[in-house]
Amino acid sequence: SAEEDINGWEITDISCLGQTDNAQVEIGTAGNFTQPEYNPGDDRVRVDVGAGETIVCTFTNQPFGSLTIVKEVQGADATFNFTGLDNVNDPAIETDCSIDTTGVDPDQQVFSGLAPGEYAVSELSPVPMGYDLTNIVCDEVDSTVTIGVDDVFTPGDTGFTVDLANGEDVTCTFT
């Protein structure tokens, strides 16, 4: 039995319970059933049951979230560079980005399909001539956001860290 990918969700656990005197339960991926426990990336189970045995397998899913970086400026338009997205737990996930404020409002970059975890975003120096970063504000419900070293912008702060909750969409505005 397999669970198909559902856009915006990921499998985080598969567990099977029940009478297992003669049953064999394997969890894995297509063509690779090697273990009785879940490993990240597994999406199916293979069960061989005997007469009178009952096995119940549960697939646990979590929704993906997103981060939106908005850049607001007063005065002339310019291009601002950001470290983009850096997953503190998986440094391989990193995307530098630029936000050009000459376009149609809102001037933003959206990172979607994010698993829960800790992410960090910073505006890179130097900022264009004549501009100063004066505020960072984030909206969140269940996620924890740290701006600079606390939860409130202080002059000199350049970014934030968010512990993104399951399925949450967090927007942070740099002014």
C-alpha positions as a printed NumPy array, in Angstrom:
array([[  0.   ,   0.   ,   0.   ],
       [  1.358,   3.44 ,  -0.903],
       [  0.338,   7.015,  -0.319],
       [  0.598,   9.311,  -3.314],
       [  2.197,  12.739,  -2.977],
       [ -0.298,  15.419,  -2.038],
       [  0.725,  18.91 ,  -3.064],
       [  1.666,  20.963,   0.012],
       [  2.052,  17.958,   2.363],
       [  4.796,  15.503,   3.284],
       [  4.783,  12.131,   5.006],
       [  6.516,  12.377,   8.385],
       [  5.832,   8.925,   9.799],
       [  4.42 ,   5.504,   8.974],
       [  3.646,   3.09 ,  11.769],
       [  1.993,  -0.311,  11.779],
       [  0.428,  -2.   ,  14.798],
       [ -1.456,  -5.179,  15.475],
       [ -0.979,  -8.905,  15.866],
       [  2.364,  -9.675,  14.306],
       [  3.079, -13.289,  15.353],
       [  3.453, -14.394,  11.757],
       [  3.008, -11.089,   9.94 ],
       [  5.873,  -9.355,   8.214],
       [  5.693,  -5.558,   7.91 ],
       [  8.146,  -3.629,   5.76 ],
       [  8.208,   0.132,   5.241],
       [ 10.076,   1.775,   2.369],
       [  9.899,   3.196,  -1.118],
       [  9.032,   1.635,  -4.474],
       [ 11.286,  -1.389,  -4.866],
       [ 13.118,  -0.753,  -1.584],
       [ 11.458,  -2.391,   1.417],
       [ 14.251,  -3.032,   3.877],
       [ 13.174,  -1.964,   7.327],
       [ 10.258,  -2.298,   9.714],
       [ 10.596,   1.367,  10.84 ],
       [  9.919,   4.613,   8.999],
       [ 12.81 ,   6.566,   7.453],
       [ 12.398,  10.001,   5.817],
       [ 11.328,   9.548,   2.205],
       [  9.403,   6.321,   2.8  ],
       [  5.948,   6.359,   1.225],
       [  4.61 ,   2.776,   1.324],
       [  4.248,  -0.42 ,   3.308],
       [  4.249,  -4.067,   2.378],
       [  2.42 ,  -6.394,   4.777],
       [  2.316, -10.194,   4.692],
       [ -0.291, -11.38 ,   7.208],
       [ -1.346, -14.814,   8.344],
       [ -4.857, -16.103,   8.905],
       [ -6.691, -14.191,  11.65 ],
       [ -4.037, -11.442,  11.956],
       [ -4.943,  -7.771,  11.774],
       [ -2.425,  -5.027,  10.986],
       [ -3.322,  -1.308,  10.976],
       [ -0.861,   1.08 ,   9.299],
       [ -1.051,   4.828,   9.864],
       [  0.51 ,   7.409,   7.547],
       [  1.167,  10.737,   9.325],
       [  1.428,  13.888,   7.196],
       [  2.324,  17.493,   7.883],
       [  1.555,  20.501,   5.714],
       [  4.311,  22.592,   4.199],
       [  4.58 ,  26.274,   5.104],
       [  5.964,  29.374,   3.438],
       [  7.996,  32.49 ,   4.114],
       [  7.331,  35.764,   2.32 ],
       [  9.898,  38.565,   2.419],
       [  8.451,  42.002,   1.635],
       [ 10.622,  45.1  ,   1.029],
       [  9.029,  48.52 ,   1.506],
       [ 10.94 ,  51.704,   0.668],
       [ 10.299,  55.414,   0.885],
       [ 11.787,  57.481,  -1.9  ],
       [ 13.345,  56.236,  -5.124],
       [ 13.257,  52.573,  -6.051],
       [ 16.279,  50.283,  -5.776],
       [ 17.351,  46.63 ,  -5.626],
       [ 17.968,  45.014,  -2.226],
       [ 19.777,  41.707,  -1.709],
       [ 18.921,  39.055,   0.871],
       [ 20.526,  35.845,   2.021],
       [ 17.21 ,  34.447,   0.901],
       [ 16.43 ,  31.347,   2.818],
       [ 18.808,  29.42 ,   5.012],
       [ 17.505,  26.382,   6.854],
       [ 19.577,  26.333,  10.036],
       [ 19.105,  22.545,  10.313],
       [ 19.944,  21.849,   6.645],
       [ 22.521,  24.316,   5.265],
       [ 22.107,  22.778,   1.805],
       [ 18.782,  24.667,   1.51 ],
       [ 19.82 ,  28.201,   0.653],
       [ 18.576,  30.606,  -1.978],
       [ 19.954,  34.112,  -2.275],
       [ 17.458,  36.571,  -3.69 ],
       [ 17.088,  40.17 ,  -4.755],
       [ 13.971,  42.287,  -4.43 ],
       [ 13.628,  45.109,  -6.94 ],
       [ 11.267,  47.793,  -5.639],
       [ 10.73 ,  49.285,  -9.113],
       [  8.022,  46.71 ,  -9.867],
       [  4.384,  46.497,  -8.988],
       [  3.579,  46.468,  -5.26 ],
       [  4.083,  44.448,  -3.193],
       [  7.799,  43.973,  -3.73 ],
       [  8.343,  40.494,  -2.336],
       [  9.942,  37.076,  -2.594],
       [  7.947,  33.981,  -1.61 ],
       [  9.527,  30.686,  -0.525],
       [  6.888,  27.948,  -0.475],
       [  6.864,  24.215,   0.165],
       [  8.877,  24.56 ,   3.381],
       [  8.997,  21.82 ,   5.98 ],
       [  8.71 ,  22.898,   9.61 ],
       [ 12.052,  23.969,  11.035],
       [ 14.302,  26.9  ,  11.726],
       [ 15.084,  29.33 ,   8.891],
       [ 17.132,  32.547,   8.839],
       [ 16.85 ,  35.498,   6.428],
       [ 18.997,  38.674,   6.375],
       [ 19.253,  41.763,   4.23 ],
       [ 22.781,  41.959,   2.869],
       [ 25.069,  44.955,   3.284],
       [ 25.707,  47.327,   1.824],
       [ 22.18 ,  48.499,   1.097],
       [ 21.827,  50.944,  -1.8  ],
       [ 23.141,  54.47 ,  -1.147],
       [ 20.678,  56.677,   0.745],
       [ 18.76 ,  53.82 ,   2.4  ],
       [ 18.761,  52.551,   5.977],
       [ 16.953,  49.505,   7.333],
       [ 14.572,  51.016,   9.903],
       [ 12.293,  48.103,  10.808],
       [ 11.564,  44.391,  10.435],
       [  8.073,  43.181,  11.321],
       [  6.832,  39.582,  11.022],
       [  3.338,  38.176,  11.3  ],
       [  3.058,  34.721,  12.781],
       [  0.547,  32.654,  14.677],
       [  2.232,  29.458,  15.782],
       [  5.813,  30.068,  14.645],
       [  8.452,  31.686,  16.841],
       [ 10.26 ,  34.639,  15.243],
       [ 13.427,  36.292,  16.54 ],
       [ 14.375,  39.623,  14.976],
       [ 18.076,  40.253,  15.493],
       [ 18.714,  38.888,  18.987],
       [ 15.179,  39.314,  20.399],
       [ 11.632,  39.702,  19.14 ],
       [ 11.734,  43.455,  18.485],
       [ 13.701,  45.369,  15.832],
       [ 16.703,  47.285,  17.152],
       [ 18.79 ,  49.597,  14.917],
       [ 21.603,  47.494,  13.49 ],
       [ 19.462,  44.339,  13.127],
       [ 19.572,  42.967,   9.581],
       [ 17.432,  39.852,   9.703],
       [ 15.3  ,  37.325,  11.508],
       [ 15.151,  33.658,  12.435],
       [ 11.861,  31.783,  12.38 ],
       [ 11.021,  28.381,  13.814],
       [  8.39 ,  27.647,  11.166],
       [  5.39 ,  25.665,  12.43 ],
       [  3.545,  23.035,  10.367],
       [  1.697,  24.644,   7.475],
       [  2.246,  28.214,   8.626],
       [  2.709,  31.088,   6.194],
       [  4.907,  33.793,   7.747],
       [  5.39 ,  37.227,   6.166],
       [  8.252,  39.504,   7.234],
       [  8.453,  43.087,   6.037],
       [ 11.79 ,  44.94 ,   5.833],
       [ 11.332,  48.75 ,   5.777]])
